[in-house]
Every structure is written in C-alpha cells, then in structure tokens.
Amino acid sequence: MQRLVDHALAVTKESVKAVTYESVNNVVRIINGVSALLLALLPGKANMLEGIQGWELRPTFRGPRLPRWMENGVSSFNHFIHELSVDSDTSPDYSSEEEDSDRYEYPPSPASHCSRASEAYNRHQMDWFQYILLWILLPFKLLLAIPVRLFQLFYYAVLKVLHIPSNHRPSRLHAHRRMQSLKEQIIHRATDRRRGVVEDVHLAIEICIEAVFDFFHKAAHLLLSPSEAFVAIVSLFSSHGSGIEQDHDTFKDAAISTATRGGDGPAPTERSTNLHQSLNTDARTCQDVITELGYPYEAIHVITSDGYIILLERIPRRDSRKAVFLQHGVLDSSMGWVSNGVVGSPAFAAYDQGYDVFLGNFRGLVSREHVNKNISSREYWRYSINEHGTEDVPAMIEKIHEVKCAELKLSKPESEEEIDDYQPYKLCAISHSLGGAAMIMYVVTQKIQEKPHRLSRLILLSPAGFHDDSNIVFSTVEFMLVLVAPILSLFVPAFYIPTRFFRMLVNKLARDLHNLPAVGGLVQTLMGYVVGGDSSNWVGVLGLPHYNMNDMPGVSFRVALHLAQIKRTRRFRMFDYGASTNIEVYGSPEPLDLAEFYGIIDIPVDLVAGQKDKVIRPTMVRRHYKLMKGAGVNVSYNEFEYAHLDFTFSHREELLSYVMSRLLLVDPNHKPQRVARSKKKEQIAAASRD
C-alpha cells in the first residue's frame, strides 16, 4: 500500500511540476518573443549592439529534465540538485577534515542553496505535523522521557570515566556535510553568483511543490505505518535536545573563511552565511575581485575636510617609486578599473608593470558614509562637482603622499618656500569622464592656491567639462533641470535607488537580461537611444557587482545641475551658486572659469577621445586640447574607435597599450627642478590677466 501511495504522489508531483514549469517557461518565451519583435522594428539596433557578442533571440534558460527526476519511480528534487553538482564537480579529492578547514572556502552555489532551502521548508512542515502528534501523545512522552533520560545520564557518566569528551565524538554526517559544502563552493567559483528573477520564480515553485507533496507523503507514511511512526516519535523524544546542539554546531561551521590581503600577511576573518547570501545577489566588492585573482589588497579610509568618508583602495607595491591613481566617473566606482580581470583591466596592467596602484572612489553612496552618523539625506547629498575636485581628490592624493613617504622612509624637504617640493615617488593619474573633469579642477585650484598637486602626468579618458555638443535628449534634460531646479531640489536631493528591495531587483534583473538576450538587446537599444546612440554595453555595466542590494553609487542633484550649467553656458566653470554666494565663494559674481587657467598646468596631459562616444563627443575633448595647447600646456590628443564605457568596462588591448606607454614616459628616478614661489606667482598672475 505504501509503495502504491509513493508512486501516486510521485507521478502527481511531477505532473504538477511539469505543467507549472512549462507555463512559466511559456510566459518567459512570450516576453522574449515580444522583445525580439520590438527589437526588429526599432531602427539603428545594429549600431547599439555592435561589439556585444552573444545576443540571440531565444532564451538560454532551460527547463528541468523530467525523466531524470522520475528515476526508480520516485521523485527527489534534492537528489536532482545533488546530481547537478556532482556532474560538474572537477575539484580534487580531500583526504581529511583538517585539510578541508585549512582551504579557502568559497560562497555556496545556487544549487546548494536550492537543496538547503528545500530541506528547510520540508523540516518546517514536518515539525508542525510532529508538534500536533506530540500534544496528542503527551502522556506517552512523559512515560518514555524518564527511562530515556536515565539512559542518557548513564551514557555520559561512562564517557566521563573513559575520558572521552562528547563534543569530540566523530560525526560522519557532520564530515559529509562539510565536504559537500566545500565541493559546492568550489564548483560555484566558476559560475555567476546571482540568480535572476525568472530563476527565483522557478526555485520558489520547486520549493513550494516539494514542501506540499513531501508533507502529504510523510503524513501518509505515518498513517499507513503506525509502528514506524511510534519508533520515530520515540527517537524524536530522545534526540530532541542533542539534535538542537548538533544543528547549532553545523550552523557555526557554516562560516566562510576569508582573508584581507594587505600588510605583512593575510588576517583571516569569518563571514557567516546570512539571508543576503541566500538571496544570491552579487555583492562582491573591489576587494573581492582583487584578492580572488591573487593580487594584494589594502583599504584606506580617507576623511575629507568636510567630513565625508571615502574609500581609497590599493594594490600595493610598497617599495615602488612609481605610483598611479585611477579615478572613476559618474555612477561608477573603483570596480570599473578591475572588472575585466587580469588581462583587460587597467589596474592590473599597471600593477604588472611595477606600479603601486591606488583606486579612488568619489563620495556619493547610498550608505552615506560620513563622520556624522546621523547626517540627513538632504545634507549628505548637498555637493556638486566642486567638492569632487576640491575635497575628494585632494584628500585622497594627500593620503597617498603620506603613505608613500612613510613607506619609502623619506620626509618632505624642510624648505617651505618652494611649492614644487621634491617627493620620493612619481604619481600619475588616469581618470575617466567626470573623474577627468574633477582632476583638471584639482590641478587648477591647487595651483591657484599655491599648493602642490603631487602629480607627474595626467591621462584623461573622455573627460567631462564641455558638453554643449550633445543629443536632443541631453539638451531637453538640461533645459528642464535648470528650469525646475529651485523646486525640484527641495524634494529630490539625489538620483539613486533608495530601498534594498528595488536594488536587489535591479541586481537580479541584470542577470535575466543575459538569460533572455532579446529582452537584453531591447534594453540595450533603448539605453542607446537615451544617450544619443552610444553603443556602450549598458546591460553589462548594469550587471556589475557595485549595483547591489547593500550599496550603490548615486548622483546628487547638484552634480546633475552643475553638468546642466556647464552645458547651458558652454564653459567649463565651477558651480554657480548665484551672484551673492558666488562673491563669497569665488570673489566675483561669476563662477571660476577653469579653462581660463589652463596655462598654469605644469604637467604633461594626455587626452583620449572615443569616435563612437555619444556621451562626451570627440569635439568636446578636442576643445580641451585646443585650449590647453593654446595656453602652452604639454598636451597630446588621441582618438580610438570606442564608445563612452569602453574606456573602462570593455577589454581594449590597444587602449591599455597606449595608456601604459604614456605612463612609461615618466621617469621615477628623475628629480625635477624646484621653482621658486615668486616665479609661480608671476605665472598665475599672468594667466589671470589673460
């Protein structure tokens, strides 16, 4: 009778799974098909998808293999997941549990999450059924508890006499779980760390169906086999306490060992698996990417003069006398410089050439890092590009100077009458987009204030600063932003995703855009229209880990307004506060025009433009070049057939070779001539008169 019930439940369960699964898959296919139709009708899609490989008009997600699930006539979803892991397992054998604990443990795979989640639901349903039986059979529990307890006391007394600690007894189940967990984590290392929304729907369906049918299966088993049910209840009473302790030990052993690579050696710490990891959102940091690839890492927290806490990350070469500082653009982070891995990332290329690499991060995270922990959202986002160039960059570069001087055991010269003080290292800067505008602002304002900027060369990849040559979408946004700024600024301090749920949704949808290429192609094409036809891989950038549920970069309203002001005036100026405030800040009713002070830039500048860049067009980069060239700056200009995001996100060997060749022009052993302060004052005064 029991076998007949098992077969009936198994067939019914697989039928329900097949119908439900295929219904969801059909909905997904319809969405992908409609997207493919719209994509075929939209003009200019070839340019939008140019250079992006792998776009197909069919979904890559595949349904379950039903015959394999019904092996031996009995369904087992957990067994199916286990087989998937075993099939793809290429890890070596592990000889002992002690060796396993010394190995690096990687985050659990989606397959292991499916298995454990299904087991958790099954245990939850079974516990409710057992508790109901416990209340019914309470008198039997009381009668059986006394002899069982006496037996346990006698057993522990024998162990104590024999000097066998109970917590050191071998547990085959515990060792098996540890080995299986480690294998699953190693398997997952070569896979995507996220599940998409569609995959989550499939998983939820699997768990629900498994939980419901498993409950009915166990209930029928207990009703049809009273003797086995009685034995199970007795064993439940006797092992209830020890089972809790064993589960507690298992959860404690689920901690994942990690190490921060920096300093003299790795310092292992524990990171426990929690709800965020079970959601399978890719929340890797720049540190995770660097250390997983075997490079050293160091995190330096820098506090600006106005109280913002920004993260300066480092791939350290402590004895190197040549350093490079990389600064990202808008809605980006240091992740952009390492996202292409060892071969195609500027940060790793510079490190391999012997540079001490520093990765800067602008202020502007959803987490609102500030010395004032209770700072309001309105106060935190109250900054423009001015603060990027006059607060963030100076704080990070001065920290670099402090660290390098301490490591090279050399102090600054005693003479304070010279602005171009000798430093024991050479620092070059590579900046992209808004980071380029901030670096120009930093150098100019430092020279005006007669402060050293510490830089030996400046490489600007598609730098911002001039934006009047743009498409109609940008022009419309600029006009509306300037028009409604006094009212909109009262309600919208910044542009970002405020809630964890929607950030998680964006992170997972980015995975779906790759599983459903027609949908991804449609999003890519629409994004290209918004930015004037730029063919950058916007879908790929959206999937970067710094757009996760825990934190993500945002754009303050004042930064957006500042960009609109620059576009409207067609001049590279600092933020316009209004005539009265401008007099207090700049000493004149008009903001400081940075382009008028290009003549005081005393380092070589390399400008790079993208021929396919529709965000900052080559004509705008050439305007920087012409103004610098006319002011006597040692400047070079080059163009590549790239779109805006190709400078950081895409793997471009030609660009990497060019950037490295410009860095090599700086001799770290060359000592520059010191220029007297009076001569510098004359140069600045002459630039102001011009």
XYZ file of C-alpha atoms in Angstrom:
690
model
C 0.000 0.000 0.000
C 2.839 2.362 0.915
C 4.573 1.760 -2.435
C 1.342 2.467 -4.296
C 0.903 5.774 -2.437
C 4.531 6.718 -3.147
C 4.091 6.116 -6.857
C 0.814 8.030 -6.967
C 2.283 11.044 -5.140
C 5.444 10.976 -7.273
C 3.534 10.927 -10.563
C 1.147 13.638 -9.361
C 4.005 15.812 -8.159
C 5.936 15.518 -11.399
C 2.798 16.298 -13.382
C 2.177 19.442 -11.344
C 5.822 20.459 -11.737
C 5.775 19.892 -15.475
C 2.578 21.884 -16.003
C 3.675 24.751 -13.750
C 7.198 24.834 -15.095
C 6.129 24.851 -18.712
C 3.551 27.565 -18.002
C 6.250 29.820 -16.577
C 8.607 28.992 -19.435
C 5.909 29.846 -21.967
C 5.361 33.226 -20.303
C 9.122 33.855 -20.452
C 9.233 32.845 -24.114
C 6.356 35.213 -24.901
C 8.170 38.101 -23.189
C 11.369 37.285 -25.039
C 9.492 36.923 -28.334
C 7.691 40.245 -27.977
C 11.027 41.879 -27.129
C 12.561 40.315 -30.220
C 9.728 41.684 -32.351
C 10.125 45.187 -30.917
C 13.880 44.961 -31.347
C 13.435 44.031 -35.005
C 11.171 47.054 -35.581
C 13.406 49.623 -33.846
C 15.830 51.493 -36.141
C 19.557 51.647 -35.519
C 19.719 48.473 -33.423
C 22.797 47.212 -35.283
C 24.854 50.148 -34.020
C 23.545 49.704 -30.473
C 24.502 46.012 -30.320
C 27.754 46.426 -32.203
C 30.668 44.861 -30.379
C 28.416 42.986 -27.920
C 28.750 39.283 -28.522
C 26.224 36.562 -27.779
C 22.919 38.330 -28.379
C 20.364 35.778 -29.560
C 16.624 35.988 -29.925
C 15.884 32.868 -27.907
C 16.078 32.392 -24.123
C 19.022 30.427 -22.809
C 17.166 29.236 -19.720
C 16.224 25.545 -19.938
C 13.558 23.648 -18.073
C 14.069 20.536 -15.936
C 14.770 17.103 -17.384
C 11.667 15.221 -16.309
C 12.803 11.608 -16.984
C 15.840 12.052 -14.777
C 13.687 13.285 -11.927
C 11.481 10.167 -12.000
C 14.316 7.680 -11.709
C 13.164 4.470 -9.959
C 9.624 5.819 -9.951
C 10.195 8.224 -7.044
C 10.828 11.964 -7.412
C 13.565 13.726 -5.475
C 14.303 17.379 -6.174
C 17.194 17.413 -3.720
C 18.718 14.357 -5.406
C 18.397 16.119 -8.773
C 20.241 19.180 -7.465
C 22.879 16.932 -5.912
C 23.468 15.214 -9.249
C 23.895 18.550 -10.977
C 26.684 19.421 -8.546
C 28.355 16.023 -8.878
C 28.238 16.137 -12.690
C 30.106 19.450 -12.807
C 32.482 18.687 -9.941
C 36.099 18.960 -11.020
C 37.614 19.519 -7.588
C 40.352 17.250 -6.251
C 39.826 14.690 -3.504
C 40.116 15.788 0.090
C 41.955 13.489 2.424
C 40.852 14.732 5.823
C 38.535 17.145 7.547
C 41.512 19.012 8.973
C 42.812 19.759 5.487
C 39.382 20.985 4.439
C 39.338 23.542 7.210
C 42.648 24.985 6.028
C 41.464 25.509 2.483
C 39.852 28.663 1.254
C 36.068 28.278 1.312
C 34.043 29.967 -1.372
C 30.428 31.146 -1.147
C 27.830 28.393 -1.597
C 26.465 27.777 -5.054
C 22.889 28.328 -6.204
C 22.476 24.552 -6.342
C 23.428 24.126 -2.704
C 21.092 26.970 -1.771
C 18.244 25.194 -3.584
C 18.920 21.984 -1.701
C 19.206 23.594 1.705
C 16.189 25.825 1.133
C 14.089 22.820 0.143
C 15.284 20.890 3.196
C 14.450 23.852 5.435
C 10.883 24.023 4.102
C 10.477 20.269 4.480
C 11.694 20.377 8.083
C 9.354 23.263 8.816
C 6.305 21.383 7.517
C 7.317 18.180 9.270
C 7.840 19.982 12.591
C 4.249 21.248 12.577
C 2.956 17.723 11.985
C 5.167 16.349 14.750
C 4.124 19.008 17.254
C 0.476 18.139 16.687
C 1.229 14.473 17.386
C 3.257 15.424 20.457
C 0.319 17.202 22.045
C -1.940 14.225 21.301
C 0.550 11.718 22.670
C 1.728 13.857 25.615
C 1.116 11.152 28.278
C 3.288 8.680 26.344
C 6.001 11.313 26.154
C 6.063 11.725 29.904
C 6.276 7.973 30.470
C 9.064 7.479 27.948
C 11.089 10.564 28.914
C 12.083 9.192 32.325
C 13.893 5.997 31.174
C 15.410 7.794 28.202
C 16.814 10.493 30.484
C 18.259 7.888 32.855
C 19.927 6.150 29.926
C 21.476 9.448 28.790
C 22.856 10.169 32.247
C 24.395 6.691 32.413
C 25.887 7.093 28.930
C 27.526 10.432 29.739
C 28.860 9.053 33.012
C 30.590 6.230 31.129
C 32.097 8.714 28.689
C 33.412 10.792 31.566
C 35.021 7.784 33.237
C 36.679 6.779 29.952
C 37.796 10.427 29.365
C 36.049 10.685 26.008
C 34.783 14.253 25.511
C 31.324 14.263 23.982
C 31.981 17.230 21.757
C 34.902 15.402 20.110
C 32.965 12.310 19.058
C 33.288 11.759 15.315
C 30.231 12.679 13.317
C 30.062 11.116 9.875
C 27.107 13.296 8.992
C 28.976 16.433 10.024
C 32.075 15.490 7.986
C 29.932 14.659 4.948
C 28.151 17.991 5.168
C 31.428 19.905 5.388
C 32.914 18.061 2.409
C 29.791 18.509 0.310
C 29.566 22.206 1.195
C 33.198 22.760 0.236
C 32.740 20.970 -3.085
C 29.671 23.039 -3.864
C 31.558 26.252 -3.072
C 34.470 25.305 -5.357
C 32.037 24.418 -8.143
C 30.371 27.802 -7.720
C 33.636 29.702 -8.126
C 33.403 29.387 -11.917
C 29.710 30.330 -12.109
C 27.674 33.505 -11.924
C 26.954 34.457 -8.341
C 23.418 35.610 -9.000
C 20.043 34.157 -9.726
C 17.720 36.162 -11.895
C 14.090 36.885 -11.123
C 12.951 34.142 -13.509
C 15.258 31.647 -11.828
C 13.935 32.710 -8.420
C 10.380 32.073 -9.628
C 11.360 28.577 -10.778
C 13.081 27.916 -7.478
C 10.085 29.139 -5.456
C 7.778 26.884 -7.476
C 10.060 23.911 -6.869
C 10.255 24.550 -3.142
C 6.510 25.032 -2.733
C 5.596 21.906 -4.689
C 8.237 19.856 -2.886
C 7.089 21.103 0.526
C 3.406 20.402 -0.122
C 3.890 16.914 -1.568
C 6.537 15.983 0.969
C 4.127 16.884 3.769
C 1.420 14.661 2.312
C 3.949 11.892 1.663
C 5.164 11.866 5.266
C 1.649 12.146 6.651
C 0.524 9.164 4.560
C 3.617 7.235 5.610
C 2.911 7.827 9.303
C -0.749 6.854 8.955
C -0.017 3.679 6.949
C 2.867 2.564 9.192
C 1.851 3.075 12.855
C 4.775 1.066 14.205
C 7.365 3.099 12.327
C 5.585 6.286 13.400
C 5.802 5.205 17.038
C 9.552 4.460 16.702
C 10.089 7.830 15.024
C 8.308 9.640 17.855
C 10.376 7.802 20.481
C 13.617 8.659 18.699
C 12.418 12.251 18.381
C 11.941 12.495 22.166
C 15.358 11.006 22.914
C 17.323 13.071 20.389
C 15.441 16.361 20.546
C 17.980 18.086 22.787
C 21.088 16.683 21.127
C 19.682 17.435 17.694
C 19.431 21.119 18.526
C 23.051 21.141 19.672
C 24.172 19.348 16.503
C 22.300 21.794 14.291
C 23.843 24.651 16.237
C 27.329 23.224 15.620
C 26.518 22.795 11.954
C 25.441 26.428 11.633
C 28.591 27.562 13.407
C 30.724 25.577 10.979
C 28.958 27.252 8.053
C 31.155 30.332 8.484
C 33.250 31.150 5.436
C 36.917 31.936 5.984
C 38.220 34.982 4.167
C 41.436 36.956 4.280
C 42.253 40.549 3.535
C 45.470 40.610 1.579
C 47.468 43.586 2.635
C 50.188 44.381 5.137
C 52.628 41.685 6.155
C 50.252 38.770 5.773
C 46.640 37.738 5.452
C 44.475 38.203 8.510
C 41.742 35.561 8.414
C 38.288 36.601 9.460
C 34.940 34.849 9.479
C 31.977 35.826 7.367
C 28.805 33.980 8.194
C 26.293 32.944 5.595
C 23.176 35.039 6.050
C 19.931 35.939 4.333
C 21.624 38.271 1.847
C 23.828 35.451 0.535
C 20.871 33.086 0.299
C 19.176 35.609 -1.986
C 22.027 35.104 -4.464
C 22.678 38.748 -5.229
C 26.161 39.516 -6.446
C 27.526 41.861 -3.781
C 31.220 41.382 -4.467
C 33.404 44.371 -3.772
C 36.530 45.584 -5.497
C 38.448 43.872 -2.706
C 36.819 40.527 -3.530
C 37.745 40.806 -7.203
C 41.353 41.757 -6.475
C 42.037 39.106 -3.830
C 40.290 36.314 -5.740
C 42.664 36.941 -8.641
C 45.650 36.590 -6.312
C 46.681 40.245 -6.030
C 47.437 42.018 -2.737
C 44.913 44.488 -1.416
C 44.735 47.332 1.062
C 41.810 49.552 2.048
C 42.446 53.106 3.242
C 39.576 55.162 4.645
C 40.071 58.855 3.933
C 38.165 61.647 5.679
C 37.712 64.847 3.703
C 37.815 68.282 5.301
C 34.000 68.457 5.196
C 33.550 65.115 6.978
C 32.883 62.648 4.150
C 34.435 59.186 4.491
C 35.653 57.874 1.155
C 37.401 54.615 0.350
C 40.837 54.686 -1.240
C 41.705 51.156 -2.388
C 45.136 49.933 -3.216
C 47.003 47.125 -4.969
C 50.215 47.776 -3.064
C 53.827 47.719 -4.163
C 55.243 49.359 -1.076
C 58.816 49.671 -2.315
C 57.902 51.083 -5.730
C 58.790 54.672 -6.527
C 56.197 54.924 -9.264
C 52.506 55.087 -8.401
C 49.303 55.532 -10.373
C 45.974 56.923 -9.184
C 42.814 55.846 -11.056
C 39.606 57.853 -10.669
C 36.217 56.718 -11.968
C 33.368 58.750 -13.432
C 29.701 59.290 -12.635
C 27.618 56.345 -11.320
C 30.759 54.237 -11.204
C 33.282 53.079 -8.621
C 36.733 51.550 -8.413
C 35.136 48.310 -9.650
C 35.288 49.671 -13.205
C 39.098 49.529 -13.230
C 39.250 45.804 -12.300
C 36.033 44.441 -13.849
C 37.782 42.868 -16.861
C 40.004 40.625 -14.790
C 43.742 40.178 -15.083
C 44.057 40.570 -18.857
C 41.888 43.569 -19.663
C 41.845 45.795 -16.562
C 43.956 48.986 -16.327
C 44.587 48.488 -12.600
C 46.140 45.037 -13.033
C 48.057 46.122 -16.136
C 49.656 48.977 -14.180
C 50.476 46.720 -11.233
C 52.108 44.166 -13.515
C 54.283 46.990 -14.885
C 55.614 47.657 -11.383
C 53.285 50.467 -10.278
C 51.820 50.991 -6.835
C 48.141 51.237 -7.792
C 45.617 53.417 -5.953
C 41.913 53.284 -6.821
C 39.887 56.333 -5.848
C 36.183 56.488 -5.007
C 34.111 59.654 -5.024
C 31.632 60.470 -2.309
C 28.047 59.564 -3.140
C 26.959 56.147 -1.876
C 23.514 55.116 -0.707
C 25.067 54.105 2.632
C 26.021 57.776 3.239
C 29.498 57.350 4.726
C 30.123 60.417 6.903
C 31.690 61.256 10.255
C 28.235 62.398 11.333
C 26.370 59.108 11.560
C 23.048 60.935 11.843
C 23.519 63.147 8.798
C 20.307 63.650 6.864
C 19.906 62.648 3.252
C 19.498 66.270 2.227
C 22.717 67.332 3.925
C 24.735 64.370 2.678
C 23.864 64.897 -0.986
C 24.462 68.664 -0.815
C 27.545 68.762 -3.039
C 28.477 69.409 -6.678
C 31.457 68.628 -8.905
C 33.279 71.335 -6.916
C 33.533 69.004 -3.931
C 34.795 66.152 -6.086
C 37.668 68.305 -7.358
C 38.437 70.374 -4.251
C 37.662 67.917 -1.426
C 37.676 64.275 -2.553
C 40.675 64.265 -4.886
C 42.926 66.413 -2.622
C 42.149 64.230 0.393
C 42.994 61.012 -1.464
C 46.173 62.341 -3.090
C 47.455 63.759 0.190
C 46.811 60.381 1.809
C 48.790 58.726 -0.998
C 51.621 61.187 -0.386
C 51.579 60.489 3.336
C 51.586 56.709 2.847
C 54.301 56.652 0.187
C 56.613 58.981 2.103
C 56.242 56.873 5.234
C 56.880 53.626 3.358
C 59.890 54.975 1.490
C 61.196 56.437 4.764
C 61.712 59.884 3.316
C 60.240 63.089 4.602
C 59.416 66.299 2.809
C 62.177 68.892 2.398
C 62.492 71.401 5.167
C 62.164 74.410 2.878
C 58.622 75.771 2.862
C 59.453 78.495 0.352
C 59.101 76.130 -2.598
C 55.795 74.863 -3.876
C 57.167 72.111 -6.120
C 58.665 70.108 -3.272
C 60.641 67.033 -4.188
C 58.829 63.774 -3.381
C 60.393 60.306 -3.308
C 57.943 58.847 -5.853
C 56.225 59.768 -9.106
C 52.428 59.794 -9.190
C 50.442 59.651 -12.435
C 46.659 59.916 -12.640
C 44.274 58.133 -15.013
C 40.712 59.444 -14.991
C 37.524 58.741 -16.897
C 34.580 61.022 -17.721
C 33.555 63.050 -14.655
C 36.742 61.927 -12.936
C 38.704 63.704 -15.678
C 36.868 66.991 -15.068
C 37.484 66.652 -11.328
C 41.203 66.049 -11.891
C 41.521 69.166 -14.075
C 39.673 71.145 -11.401
C 42.003 69.743 -8.749
C 45.207 70.683 -10.568
C 43.993 74.191 -11.437
C 42.663 75.030 -7.959
C 45.769 73.646 -6.274
C 47.964 75.847 -8.469
C 45.791 78.903 -7.818
C 46.079 78.273 -4.066
C 49.838 77.711 -4.467
C 49.635 74.161 -3.132
C 51.461 71.145 -4.592
C 49.312 68.757 -6.595
C 51.824 65.847 -6.346
C 51.120 64.681 -9.925
C 53.693 63.990 -12.642
C 51.348 63.179 -15.519
C 47.604 63.299 -16.229
C 45.854 60.828 -18.581
C 42.226 61.781 -19.230
C 39.936 59.258 -20.931
C 36.945 61.002 -22.498
C 36.997 63.766 -19.842
C 33.933 65.814 -18.984
C 33.994 69.619 -18.865
C 32.375 70.634 -22.151
C 29.002 69.154 -23.090
C 27.252 71.543 -25.473
C 27.667 69.141 -28.439
C 25.098 66.551 -27.334
C 21.873 64.915 -28.487
C 18.338 66.221 -28.084
C 17.643 64.062 -25.023
C 20.522 65.587 -23.052
C 19.550 69.061 -24.231
C 15.957 68.588 -23.089
C 17.027 67.236 -19.698
C 19.445 70.141 -19.254
C 16.754 72.719 -20.055
C 14.180 71.129 -17.725
C 16.697 70.641 -14.921
C 17.798 74.266 -14.895
C 14.172 75.425 -15.174
C 12.735 73.422 -12.270
C 15.889 73.263 -10.122
C 14.651 75.648 -7.361
C 11.568 73.491 -6.778
C 12.909 70.025 -7.586
C 15.923 70.396 -5.295
C 13.558 70.654 -2.319
C 12.167 67.170 -2.933
C 14.947 65.274 -4.762
C 18.375 65.568 -3.078
C 19.867 62.899 -5.350
C 19.142 60.309 -8.005
C 19.537 56.776 -6.641
C 17.535 53.666 -5.737
C 16.585 54.174 -2.071
C 15.301 50.756 -0.916
C 17.114 47.444 -0.587
C 14.307 45.553 -2.303
C 14.474 47.561 -5.527
C 18.281 47.480 -5.533
C 18.079 43.698 -5.221
C 15.534 43.628 -8.033
C 17.845 45.614 -10.315
C 20.725 43.282 -9.472
C 18.660 40.215 -10.354
C 17.074 41.714 -13.460
C 20.576 42.302 -14.817
C 21.014 38.524 -14.727
C 17.703 37.999 -16.559
C 18.811 40.387 -19.293
C 21.582 37.907 -20.123
C 19.358 34.830 -19.823
C 16.846 36.475 -22.187
C 19.036 38.114 -24.840
C 16.146 39.626 -26.814
C 14.998 41.477 -23.683
C 18.595 42.485 -23.007
C 19.018 43.669 -26.579
C 15.848 45.756 -26.292
C 17.081 47.384 -23.069
C 20.487 47.964 -24.659
C 18.877 49.639 -27.670
C 16.614 51.850 -25.554
C 19.568 52.908 -23.402
C 21.476 53.737 -26.576
C 18.628 55.998 -27.704
C 18.688 57.850 -24.369
C 22.411 58.606 -24.645
C 22.278 59.576 -28.289
C 23.220 56.293 -29.923
C 26.225 55.387 -27.786
C 26.945 51.676 -28.279
C 28.495 51.002 -24.874
C 27.497 47.753 -23.188
C 24.977 49.320 -20.831
C 23.405 45.973 -19.926
C 26.800 44.556 -18.970
C 27.626 47.579 -16.825
C 24.265 47.289 -15.081
C 25.306 43.800 -14.018
C 28.484 44.933 -12.260
C 28.536 43.986 -8.564
C 28.618 47.546 -7.231
C 24.963 47.825 -8.276
C 23.810 45.509 -5.476
C 21.216 45.437 -2.718
C 23.650 46.555 0.000
C 25.015 49.724 -1.574
C 25.377 51.521 -4.867
C 26.610 54.878 -6.177
C 24.202 57.720 -6.777
C 24.264 61.185 -8.342
C 23.491 64.205 -6.219
C 21.066 66.742 -7.601
C 23.748 69.436 -7.513
C 26.132 67.333 -9.618
C 23.414 66.915 -12.249
C 22.617 70.635 -12.034
C 26.313 71.502 -12.345
C 26.560 69.445 -15.547
C 23.472 71.249 -16.862
C 25.029 74.636 -16.057
C 28.215 73.697 -17.938
C 26.187 72.625 -20.949
C 23.996 75.737 -20.905
C 26.899 78.217 -20.592
C 29.214 76.218 -22.900
C 32.059 76.920 -20.477
C 33.941 74.674 -18.064
C 33.043 76.551 -14.904
C 32.664 75.750 -11.247
C 29.222 75.541 -9.662
C 27.043 78.655 -9.948
C 25.534 79.364 -6.522
C 24.045 82.700 -7.552
C 25.607 86.151 -7.685
C 25.645 86.884 -3.942
C 27.001 83.481 -2.904
C 29.476 83.463 -5.782
C 31.066 86.640 -4.397
C 31.567 84.907 -1.038
C 32.945 81.706 -2.572
C 34.867 82.911 -5.628
C 35.264 86.642 -5.002
C 33.285 87.536 -8.135
C 29.626 87.331 -9.269
C 30.542 84.706 -11.849
C 31.914 81.242 -11.061
C 35.553 80.479 -11.738
C 36.157 79.545 -15.388
C 38.671 76.710 -15.199
C 39.574 76.819 -18.891
C 40.973 80.330 -18.444
C 43.612 78.923 -16.068
C 44.843 76.071 -18.246
C 48.132 77.959 -18.653
C 49.188 77.201 -15.079
C 49.015 73.421 -15.615
C 52.664 72.374 -15.308
C 52.491 68.649 -16.078
C 52.001 66.703 -19.311
C 48.369 65.929 -20.136
C 47.189 63.138 -22.447
C 43.644 63.460 -23.795
C 41.872 60.419 -25.253
C 38.526 60.546 -27.091
C 36.192 57.900 -28.448
C 34.988 58.175 -32.030
C 31.767 56.326 -31.117
C 31.333 58.178 -27.839
C 27.956 59.946 -27.893
C 28.031 60.992 -24.221
C 31.175 63.139 -24.462
C 31.805 63.565 -28.158
C 35.332 63.873 -29.622
C 34.644 67.517 -30.494
C 34.316 68.286 -26.773
C 37.604 66.551 -25.919
C 39.306 68.419 -28.774
C 38.142 71.680 -27.224
C 40.137 70.797 -24.092
C 43.098 70.049 -26.334
C 42.921 73.316 -28.275
C 42.604 75.450 -25.129
C 45.475 73.649 -23.401
C 47.641 73.766 -26.499
C 46.971 77.482 -26.877
C 47.887 78.043 -23.231
C 51.243 76.314 -23.625
C 50.444 73.059 -21.845
C 52.409 69.966 -22.830
C 49.314 68.130 -24.115
C 48.678 65.273 -26.534
C 45.475 64.073 -28.170
C 44.452 60.672 -29.480
C 41.248 59.033 -30.675
C 40.111 55.414 -30.574
C 37.087 53.800 -32.132
C 35.387 53.364 -28.747
C 32.103 54.255 -27.085
C 31.935 56.001 -23.716
C 32.103 52.988 -21.403
C 34.634 51.099 -23.494
C 37.449 53.020 -21.804
C 36.930 51.170 -18.529
C 34.417 48.356 -18.937
C 35.464 46.715 -22.195
C 38.671 44.809 -22.845
C 40.660 47.033 -25.211
C 44.264 45.955 -25.692
C 45.066 48.929 -27.914
C 43.932 51.373 -25.216
C 45.840 49.553 -22.473
C 48.995 49.618 -24.559
C 48.608 53.333 -25.178
C 47.956 54.175 -21.523
C 50.918 52.088 -20.359
C 53.157 53.775 -22.947
C 52.195 57.202 -21.590
C 52.904 56.114 -18.026
C 56.353 54.894 -19.022
C 57.251 58.413 -20.171
C 57.563 59.396 -16.506
C 60.980 58.572 -15.084
C 60.620 57.697 -11.382
C 64.297 58.484 -10.745
C 64.198 61.943 -12.326
C 64.370 64.849 -9.884
C 62.502 67.899 -11.198
C 63.884 71.369 -10.819
C 62.419 73.312 -7.956
C 60.725 76.526 -8.991
C 60.657 79.443 -6.581
C 57.345 80.620 -5.179
C 57.740 84.143 -6.588
C 58.116 82.835 -10.131
C 54.980 80.737 -9.736
C 53.067 83.773 -8.522
C 54.065 85.659 -11.668
C 52.824 82.807 -13.892
C 49.469 82.652 -12.099
C 49.041 86.410 -12.254
C 49.810 86.376 -15.982
C 47.218 83.654 -16.550
C 44.620 85.672 -14.628
C 45.257 88.771 -16.746
C 44.883 86.772 -19.970
